[in-house]
PDB file of C-alpha atoms in Angstrom:
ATOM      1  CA  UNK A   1     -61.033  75.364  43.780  1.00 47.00           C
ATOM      2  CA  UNK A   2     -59.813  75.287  39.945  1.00 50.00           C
ATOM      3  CA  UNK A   3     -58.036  72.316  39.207  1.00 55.00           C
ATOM      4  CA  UNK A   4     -53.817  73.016  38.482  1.00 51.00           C
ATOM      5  CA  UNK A   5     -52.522  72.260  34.709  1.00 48.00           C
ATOM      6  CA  UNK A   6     -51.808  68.893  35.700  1.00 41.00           C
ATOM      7  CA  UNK A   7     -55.359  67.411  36.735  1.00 45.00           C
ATOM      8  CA  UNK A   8     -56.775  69.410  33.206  1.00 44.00           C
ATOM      9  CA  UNK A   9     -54.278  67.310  31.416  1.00 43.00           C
ATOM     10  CA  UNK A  10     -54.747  64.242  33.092  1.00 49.00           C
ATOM     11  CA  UNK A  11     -58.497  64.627  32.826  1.00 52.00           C
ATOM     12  CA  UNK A  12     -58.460  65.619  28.690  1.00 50.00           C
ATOM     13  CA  UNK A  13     -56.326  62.493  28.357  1.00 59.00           C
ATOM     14  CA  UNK A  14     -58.192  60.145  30.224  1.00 71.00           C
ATOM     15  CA  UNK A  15     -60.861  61.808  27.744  1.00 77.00           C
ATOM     16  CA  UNK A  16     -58.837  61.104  24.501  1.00 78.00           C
ATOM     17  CA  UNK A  17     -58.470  57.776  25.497  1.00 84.00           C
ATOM     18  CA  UNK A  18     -61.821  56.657  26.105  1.00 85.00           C
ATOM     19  CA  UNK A  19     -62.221  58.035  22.759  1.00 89.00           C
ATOM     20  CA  UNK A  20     -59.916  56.456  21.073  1.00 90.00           C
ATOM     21  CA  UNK A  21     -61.107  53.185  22.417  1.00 91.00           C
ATOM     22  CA  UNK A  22     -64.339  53.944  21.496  1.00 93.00           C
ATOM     23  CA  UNK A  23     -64.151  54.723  18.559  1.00 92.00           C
ATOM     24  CA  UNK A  24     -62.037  51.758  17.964  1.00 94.00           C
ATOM     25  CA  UNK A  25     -64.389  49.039  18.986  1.00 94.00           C
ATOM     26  CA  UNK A  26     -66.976  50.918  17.074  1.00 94.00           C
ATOM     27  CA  UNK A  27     -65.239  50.522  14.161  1.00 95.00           C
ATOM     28  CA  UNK A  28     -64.119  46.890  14.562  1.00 95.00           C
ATOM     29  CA  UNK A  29     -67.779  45.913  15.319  1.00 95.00           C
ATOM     30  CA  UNK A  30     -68.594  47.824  11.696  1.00 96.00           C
ATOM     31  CA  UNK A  31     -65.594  45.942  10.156  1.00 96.00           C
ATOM     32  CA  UNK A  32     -66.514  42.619  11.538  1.00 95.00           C
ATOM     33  CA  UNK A  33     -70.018  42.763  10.088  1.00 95.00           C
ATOM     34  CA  UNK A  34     -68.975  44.028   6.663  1.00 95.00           C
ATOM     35  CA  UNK A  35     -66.217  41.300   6.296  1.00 95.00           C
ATOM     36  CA  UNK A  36     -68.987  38.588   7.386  1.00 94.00           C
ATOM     37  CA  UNK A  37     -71.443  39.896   4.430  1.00 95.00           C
ATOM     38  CA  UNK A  38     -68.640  39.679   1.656  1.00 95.00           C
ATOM     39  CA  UNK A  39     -67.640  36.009   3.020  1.00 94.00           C
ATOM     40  CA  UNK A  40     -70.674  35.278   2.948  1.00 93.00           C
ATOM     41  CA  UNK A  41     -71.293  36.397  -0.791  1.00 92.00           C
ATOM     42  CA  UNK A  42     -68.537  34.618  -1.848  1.00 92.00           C
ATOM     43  CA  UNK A  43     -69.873  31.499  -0.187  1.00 90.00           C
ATOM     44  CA  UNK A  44     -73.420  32.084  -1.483  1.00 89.00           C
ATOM     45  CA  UNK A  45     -71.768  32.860  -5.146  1.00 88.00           C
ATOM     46  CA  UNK A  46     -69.191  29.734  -4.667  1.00 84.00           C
ATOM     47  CA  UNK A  47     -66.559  31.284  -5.620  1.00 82.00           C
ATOM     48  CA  UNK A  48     -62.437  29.842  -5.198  1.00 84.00           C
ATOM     49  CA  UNK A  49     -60.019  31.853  -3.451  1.00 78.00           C
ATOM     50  CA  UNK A  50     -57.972  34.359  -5.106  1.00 81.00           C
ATOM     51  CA  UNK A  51     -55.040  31.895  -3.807  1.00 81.00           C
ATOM     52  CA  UNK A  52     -52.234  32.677  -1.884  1.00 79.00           C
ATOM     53  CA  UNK A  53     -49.884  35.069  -4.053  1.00 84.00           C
ATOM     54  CA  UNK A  54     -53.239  37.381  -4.730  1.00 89.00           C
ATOM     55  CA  UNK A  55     -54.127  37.311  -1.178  1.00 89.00           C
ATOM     56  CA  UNK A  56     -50.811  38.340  -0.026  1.00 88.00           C
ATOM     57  CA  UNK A  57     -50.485  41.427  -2.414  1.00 92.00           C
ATOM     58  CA  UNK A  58     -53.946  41.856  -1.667  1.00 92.00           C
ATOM     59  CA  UNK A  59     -53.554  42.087   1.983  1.00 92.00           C
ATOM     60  CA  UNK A  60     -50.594  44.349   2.045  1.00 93.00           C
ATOM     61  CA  UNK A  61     -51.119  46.697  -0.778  1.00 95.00           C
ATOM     62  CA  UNK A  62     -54.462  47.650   1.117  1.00 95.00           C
ATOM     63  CA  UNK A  63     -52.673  47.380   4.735  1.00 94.00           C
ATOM     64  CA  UNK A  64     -50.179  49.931   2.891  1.00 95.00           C
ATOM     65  CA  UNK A  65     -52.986  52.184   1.871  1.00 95.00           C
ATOM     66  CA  UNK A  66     -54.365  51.954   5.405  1.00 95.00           C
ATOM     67  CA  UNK A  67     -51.362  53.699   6.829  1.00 94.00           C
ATOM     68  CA  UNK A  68     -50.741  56.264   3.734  1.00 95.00           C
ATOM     69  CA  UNK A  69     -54.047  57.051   4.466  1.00 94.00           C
ATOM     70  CA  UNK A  70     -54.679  57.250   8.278  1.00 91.00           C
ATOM     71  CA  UNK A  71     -54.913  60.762   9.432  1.00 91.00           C
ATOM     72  CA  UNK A  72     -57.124  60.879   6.006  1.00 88.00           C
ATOM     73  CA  UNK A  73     -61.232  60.559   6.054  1.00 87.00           C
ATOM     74  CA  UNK A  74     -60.382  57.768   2.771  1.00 92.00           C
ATOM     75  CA  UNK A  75     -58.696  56.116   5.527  1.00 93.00           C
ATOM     76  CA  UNK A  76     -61.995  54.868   6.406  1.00 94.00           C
ATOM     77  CA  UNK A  77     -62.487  53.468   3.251  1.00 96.00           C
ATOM     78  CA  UNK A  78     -59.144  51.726   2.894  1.00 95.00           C
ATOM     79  CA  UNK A  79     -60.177  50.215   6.126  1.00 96.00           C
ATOM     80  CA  UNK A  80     -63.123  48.817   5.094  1.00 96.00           C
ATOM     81  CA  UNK A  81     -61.575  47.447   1.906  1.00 96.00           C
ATOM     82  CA  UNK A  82     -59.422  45.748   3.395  1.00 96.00           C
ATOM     83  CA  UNK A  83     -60.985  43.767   5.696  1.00 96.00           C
ATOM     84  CA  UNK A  84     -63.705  42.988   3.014  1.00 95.00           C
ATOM     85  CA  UNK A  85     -61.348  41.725   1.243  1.00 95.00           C
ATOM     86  CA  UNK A  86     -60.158  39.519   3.920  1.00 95.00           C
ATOM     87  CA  UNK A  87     -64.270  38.424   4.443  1.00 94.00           C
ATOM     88  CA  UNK A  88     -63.795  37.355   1.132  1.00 94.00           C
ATOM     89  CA  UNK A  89     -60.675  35.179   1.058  1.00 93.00           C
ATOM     90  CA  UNK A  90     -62.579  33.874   4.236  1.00 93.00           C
ATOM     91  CA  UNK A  91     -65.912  32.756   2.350  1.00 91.00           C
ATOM     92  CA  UNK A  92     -64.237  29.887   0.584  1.00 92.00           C
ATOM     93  CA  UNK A  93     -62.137  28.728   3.218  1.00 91.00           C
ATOM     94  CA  UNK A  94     -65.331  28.506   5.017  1.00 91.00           C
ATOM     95  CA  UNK A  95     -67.392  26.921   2.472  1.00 89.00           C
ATOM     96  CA  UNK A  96     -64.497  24.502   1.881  1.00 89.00           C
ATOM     97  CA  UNK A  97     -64.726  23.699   5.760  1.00 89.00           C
ATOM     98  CA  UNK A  98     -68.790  23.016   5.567  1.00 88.00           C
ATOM     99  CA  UNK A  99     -67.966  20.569   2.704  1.00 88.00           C
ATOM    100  CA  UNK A 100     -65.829  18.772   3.494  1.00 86.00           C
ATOM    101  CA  UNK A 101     -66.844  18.040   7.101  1.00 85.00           C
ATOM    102  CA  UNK A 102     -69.984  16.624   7.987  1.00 85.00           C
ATOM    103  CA  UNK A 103     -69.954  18.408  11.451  1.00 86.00           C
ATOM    104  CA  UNK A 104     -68.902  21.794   9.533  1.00 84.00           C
ATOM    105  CA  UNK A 105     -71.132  24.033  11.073  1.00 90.00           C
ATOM    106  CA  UNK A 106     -70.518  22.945  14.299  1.00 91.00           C
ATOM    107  CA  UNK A 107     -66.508  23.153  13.383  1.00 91.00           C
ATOM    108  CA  UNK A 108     -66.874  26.849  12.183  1.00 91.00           C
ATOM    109  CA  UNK A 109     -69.274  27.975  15.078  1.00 92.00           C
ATOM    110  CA  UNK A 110     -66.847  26.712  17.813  1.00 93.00           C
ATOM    111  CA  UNK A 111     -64.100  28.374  16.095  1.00 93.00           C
ATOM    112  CA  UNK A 112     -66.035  31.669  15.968  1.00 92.00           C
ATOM    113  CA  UNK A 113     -67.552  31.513  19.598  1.00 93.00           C
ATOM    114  CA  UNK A 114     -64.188  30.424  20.535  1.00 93.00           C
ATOM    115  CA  UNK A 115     -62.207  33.716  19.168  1.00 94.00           C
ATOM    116  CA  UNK A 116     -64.914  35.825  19.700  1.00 93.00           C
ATOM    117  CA  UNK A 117     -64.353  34.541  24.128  1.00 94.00           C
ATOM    118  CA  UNK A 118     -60.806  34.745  23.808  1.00 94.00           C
ATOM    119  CA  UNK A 119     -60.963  38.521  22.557  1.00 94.00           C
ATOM    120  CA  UNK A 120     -63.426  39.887  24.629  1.00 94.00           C
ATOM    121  CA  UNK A 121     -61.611  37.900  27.953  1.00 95.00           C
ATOM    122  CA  UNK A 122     -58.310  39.145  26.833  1.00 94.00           C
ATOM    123  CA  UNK A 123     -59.525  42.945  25.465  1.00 93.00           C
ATOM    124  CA  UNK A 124     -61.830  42.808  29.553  1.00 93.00           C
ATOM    125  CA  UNK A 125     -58.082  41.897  31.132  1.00 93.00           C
ATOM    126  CA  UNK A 126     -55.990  44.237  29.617  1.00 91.00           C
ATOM    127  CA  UNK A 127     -58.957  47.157  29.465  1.00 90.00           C
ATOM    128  CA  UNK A 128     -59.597  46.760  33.281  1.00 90.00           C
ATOM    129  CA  UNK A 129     -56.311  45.961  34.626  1.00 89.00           C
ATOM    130  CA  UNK A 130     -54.543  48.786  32.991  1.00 84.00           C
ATOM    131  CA  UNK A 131     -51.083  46.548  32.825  1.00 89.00           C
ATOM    132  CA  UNK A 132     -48.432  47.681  30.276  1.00 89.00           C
ATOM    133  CA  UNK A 133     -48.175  44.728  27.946  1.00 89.00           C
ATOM    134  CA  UNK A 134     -45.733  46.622  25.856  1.00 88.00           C
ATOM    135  CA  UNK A 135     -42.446  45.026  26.497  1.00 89.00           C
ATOM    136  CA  UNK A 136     -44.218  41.893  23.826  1.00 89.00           C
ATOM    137  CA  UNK A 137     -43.947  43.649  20.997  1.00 87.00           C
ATOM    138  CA  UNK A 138     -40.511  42.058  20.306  1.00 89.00           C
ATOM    139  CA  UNK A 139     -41.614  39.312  21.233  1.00 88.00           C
ATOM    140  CA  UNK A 140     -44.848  38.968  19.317  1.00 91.00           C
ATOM    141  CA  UNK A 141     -42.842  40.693  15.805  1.00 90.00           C
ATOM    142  CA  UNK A 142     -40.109  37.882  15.894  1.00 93.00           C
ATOM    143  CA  UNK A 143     -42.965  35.157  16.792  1.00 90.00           C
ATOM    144  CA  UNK A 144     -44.857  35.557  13.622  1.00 89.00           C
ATOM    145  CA  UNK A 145     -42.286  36.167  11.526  1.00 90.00           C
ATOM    146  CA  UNK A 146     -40.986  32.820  12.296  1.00 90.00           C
ATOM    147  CA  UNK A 147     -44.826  31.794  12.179  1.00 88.00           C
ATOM    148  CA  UNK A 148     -45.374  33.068   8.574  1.00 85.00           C
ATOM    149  CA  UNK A 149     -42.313  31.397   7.239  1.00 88.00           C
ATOM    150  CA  UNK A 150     -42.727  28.556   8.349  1.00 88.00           C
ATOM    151  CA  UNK A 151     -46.570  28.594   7.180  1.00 83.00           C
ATOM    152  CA  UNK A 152     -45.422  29.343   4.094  1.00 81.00           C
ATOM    153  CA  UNK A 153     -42.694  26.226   4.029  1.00 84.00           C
ATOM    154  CA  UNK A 154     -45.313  24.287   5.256  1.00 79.00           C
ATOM    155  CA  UNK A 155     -47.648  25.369   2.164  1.00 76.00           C
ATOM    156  CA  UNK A 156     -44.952  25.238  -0.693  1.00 82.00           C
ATOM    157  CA  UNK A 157     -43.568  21.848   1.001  1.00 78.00           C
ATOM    158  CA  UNK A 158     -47.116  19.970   1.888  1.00 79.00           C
ATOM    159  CA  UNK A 159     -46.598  18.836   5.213  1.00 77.00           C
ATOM    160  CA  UNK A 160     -50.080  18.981   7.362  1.00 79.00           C
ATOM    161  CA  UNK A 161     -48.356  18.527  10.519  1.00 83.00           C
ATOM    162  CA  UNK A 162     -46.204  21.493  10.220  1.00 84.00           C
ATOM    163  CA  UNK A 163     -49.314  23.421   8.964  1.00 85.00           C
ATOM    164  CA  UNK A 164     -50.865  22.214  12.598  1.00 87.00           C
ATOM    165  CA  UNK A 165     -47.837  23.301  14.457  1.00 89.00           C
ATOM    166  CA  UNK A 166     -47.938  26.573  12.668  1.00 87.00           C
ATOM    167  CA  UNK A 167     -51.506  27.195  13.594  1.00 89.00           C
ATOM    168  CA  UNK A 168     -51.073  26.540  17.076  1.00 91.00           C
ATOM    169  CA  UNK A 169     -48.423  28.593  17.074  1.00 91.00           C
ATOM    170  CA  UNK A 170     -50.412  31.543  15.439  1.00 91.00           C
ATOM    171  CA  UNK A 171     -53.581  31.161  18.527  1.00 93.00           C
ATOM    172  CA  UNK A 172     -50.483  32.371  20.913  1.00 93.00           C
ATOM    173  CA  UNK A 173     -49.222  34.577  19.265  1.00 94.00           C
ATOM    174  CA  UNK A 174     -52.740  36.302  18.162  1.00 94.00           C
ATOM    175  CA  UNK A 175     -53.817  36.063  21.634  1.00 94.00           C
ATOM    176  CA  UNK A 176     -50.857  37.549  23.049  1.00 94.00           C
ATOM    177  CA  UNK A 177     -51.442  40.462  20.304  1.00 94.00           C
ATOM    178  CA  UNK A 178     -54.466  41.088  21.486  1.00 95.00           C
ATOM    179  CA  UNK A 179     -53.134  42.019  25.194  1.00 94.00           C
ATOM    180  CA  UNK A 180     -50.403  43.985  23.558  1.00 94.00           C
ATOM    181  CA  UNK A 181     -52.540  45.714  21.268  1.00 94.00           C
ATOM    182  CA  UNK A 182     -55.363  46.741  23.993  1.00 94.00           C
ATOM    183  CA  UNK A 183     -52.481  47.646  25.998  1.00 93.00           C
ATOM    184  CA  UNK A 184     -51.795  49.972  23.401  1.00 92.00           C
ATOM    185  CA  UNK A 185     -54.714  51.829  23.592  1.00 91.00           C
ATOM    186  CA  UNK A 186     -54.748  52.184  27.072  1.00 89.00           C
ATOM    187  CA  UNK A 187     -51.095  53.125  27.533  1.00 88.00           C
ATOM    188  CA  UNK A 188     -50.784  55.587  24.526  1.00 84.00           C
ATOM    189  CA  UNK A 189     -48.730  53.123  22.227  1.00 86.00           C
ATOM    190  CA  UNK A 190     -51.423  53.544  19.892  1.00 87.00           C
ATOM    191  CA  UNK A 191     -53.281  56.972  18.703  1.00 89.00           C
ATOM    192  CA  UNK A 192     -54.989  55.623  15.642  1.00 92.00           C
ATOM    193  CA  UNK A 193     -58.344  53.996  15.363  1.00 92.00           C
ATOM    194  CA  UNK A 194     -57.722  53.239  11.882  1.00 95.00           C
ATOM    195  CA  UNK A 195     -54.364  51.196  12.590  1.00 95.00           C
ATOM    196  CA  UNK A 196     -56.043  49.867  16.283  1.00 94.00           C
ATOM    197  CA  UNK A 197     -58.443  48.646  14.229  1.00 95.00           C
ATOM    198  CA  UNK A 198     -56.712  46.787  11.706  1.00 96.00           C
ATOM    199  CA  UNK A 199     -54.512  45.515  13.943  1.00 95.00           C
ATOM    200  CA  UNK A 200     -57.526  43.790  16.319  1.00 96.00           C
ATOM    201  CA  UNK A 201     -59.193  42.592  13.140  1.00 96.00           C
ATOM    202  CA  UNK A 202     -56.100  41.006  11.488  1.00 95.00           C
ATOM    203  CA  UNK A 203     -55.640  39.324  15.193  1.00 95.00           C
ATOM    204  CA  UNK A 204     -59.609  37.805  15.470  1.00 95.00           C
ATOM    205  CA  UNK A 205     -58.875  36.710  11.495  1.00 95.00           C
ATOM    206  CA  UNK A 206     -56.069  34.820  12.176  1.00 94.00           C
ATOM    207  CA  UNK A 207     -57.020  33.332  15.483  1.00 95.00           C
ATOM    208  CA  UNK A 208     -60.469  32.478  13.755  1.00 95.00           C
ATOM    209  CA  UNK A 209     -58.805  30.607  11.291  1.00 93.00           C
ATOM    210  CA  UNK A 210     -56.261  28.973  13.587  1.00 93.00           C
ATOM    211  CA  UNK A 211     -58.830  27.601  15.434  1.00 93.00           C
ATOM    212  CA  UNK A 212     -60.529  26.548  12.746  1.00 93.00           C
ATOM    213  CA  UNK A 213     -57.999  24.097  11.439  1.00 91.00           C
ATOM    214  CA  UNK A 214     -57.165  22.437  14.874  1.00 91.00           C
ATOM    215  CA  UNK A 215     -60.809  21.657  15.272  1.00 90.00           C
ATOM    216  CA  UNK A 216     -61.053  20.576  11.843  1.00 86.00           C
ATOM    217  CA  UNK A 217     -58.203  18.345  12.322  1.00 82.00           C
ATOM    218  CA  UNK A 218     -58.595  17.324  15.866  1.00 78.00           C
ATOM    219  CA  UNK A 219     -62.925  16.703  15.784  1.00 69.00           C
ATOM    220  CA  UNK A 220     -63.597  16.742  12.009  1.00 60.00           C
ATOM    221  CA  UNK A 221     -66.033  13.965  10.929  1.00 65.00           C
ATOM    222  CA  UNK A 222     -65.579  13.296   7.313  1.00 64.00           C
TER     223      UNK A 222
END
């Protein structure tokens, strides 16, 4: 029996969206790797971070050239530059982290194993559950805006408990991103790897580094 238009289509984009997915998690596992060698050149090399106005303009001139570029094969490469670039804000943060703690390595591997459970849990959910977490994206938009301006008043006014709050706030909000932004790829809210991509990566950074400061303030033994 051939199968009517409808089962072709519903079978090609079943198809397109195991490939998408695919190739997404693919590419974040490449993009995870690469941003681990450059943080950890600019721990080996010592170097200070760029500090926070160069890592802003940084981070969005290259998340700008992500999205001129991604129906583009440089897209790629924008990709890759950017979240290198984010390994290597990362290395001295790190470094910072094993100095100044004695239990530092412990600190930075519990933040690590700890994002690296809460994605794959979250990624397993929404992958074999198939819910539509779509109606967050309001949500999870407003959240860290509020988030990143108050980060930011907590930087510029120097008030560590803020900076906690803040933090907290961001494992949330990166969590709940993660739902919404597997949800996109199963769903059809999202058609590019190169943006999927990104978008997972900038959630695992963030929710690594979230992590990292409530441990370091909560267990850190000078």
């Amino acid at each position: 029996m051939n199968s009517s238009p409808y089962e072709i289509a519903q079978t090609r984009g079943v198809a397109a969206t195991n490939s998408l997915i695919r190739n997404t998690y693919t590419l974040l596992a490449m993009t995870l790797l690469f941003s681990a060698a450059t943080a950890a050149f600019a721990m080996a090399l010592d170097l200070r971070g760029p500090g926070l106005l160069l890592t802003l303009v940084g981070y969005f001139g290259l998340l700008f050239a992500v999205h001129k570029l991604q129906n583009s094969a440089w897209g790629i490469l924008a990709v890759f530059a950017l979240t290198g670039f984010m390994g290597f804000t990362l290395g001295p943060i790190v470094g910072m982290y094993l100095k100044m703690f004695s239990n530092g390595h412990q600190l930075v591997m519990t933040a690590l194993g700890g994002s690296g459970a809460i994605f794959l849990g979250l990624s397993t959910y929404a992958l074999t559950s198939k819910r539509d977490f779509s109606f967050m994206g309001g949500f999870l938009f407003a959240g860290v805006m509020v988030a990143f301006l108050t980060g930011l008043a907590a930087v510029f006014l120097q008030i560590p408990a803020l900076s906690l709050a803040v933090s907290a706030m961001f494992v949330l909000l990166m969590s709940a991103a993660i739902l919404y932004q597997t949800s996109a790829l199963v769903h059809g809210g999202e058609t590019n790897y190169l943006l999927a991509t990104v978008g997972l990566y900038v959630s695992m950074y963030n929710l690594f580094l979230s992590l990292l400061q409530l441990l370091g303030f909560a267990s850190g033994e000078d």
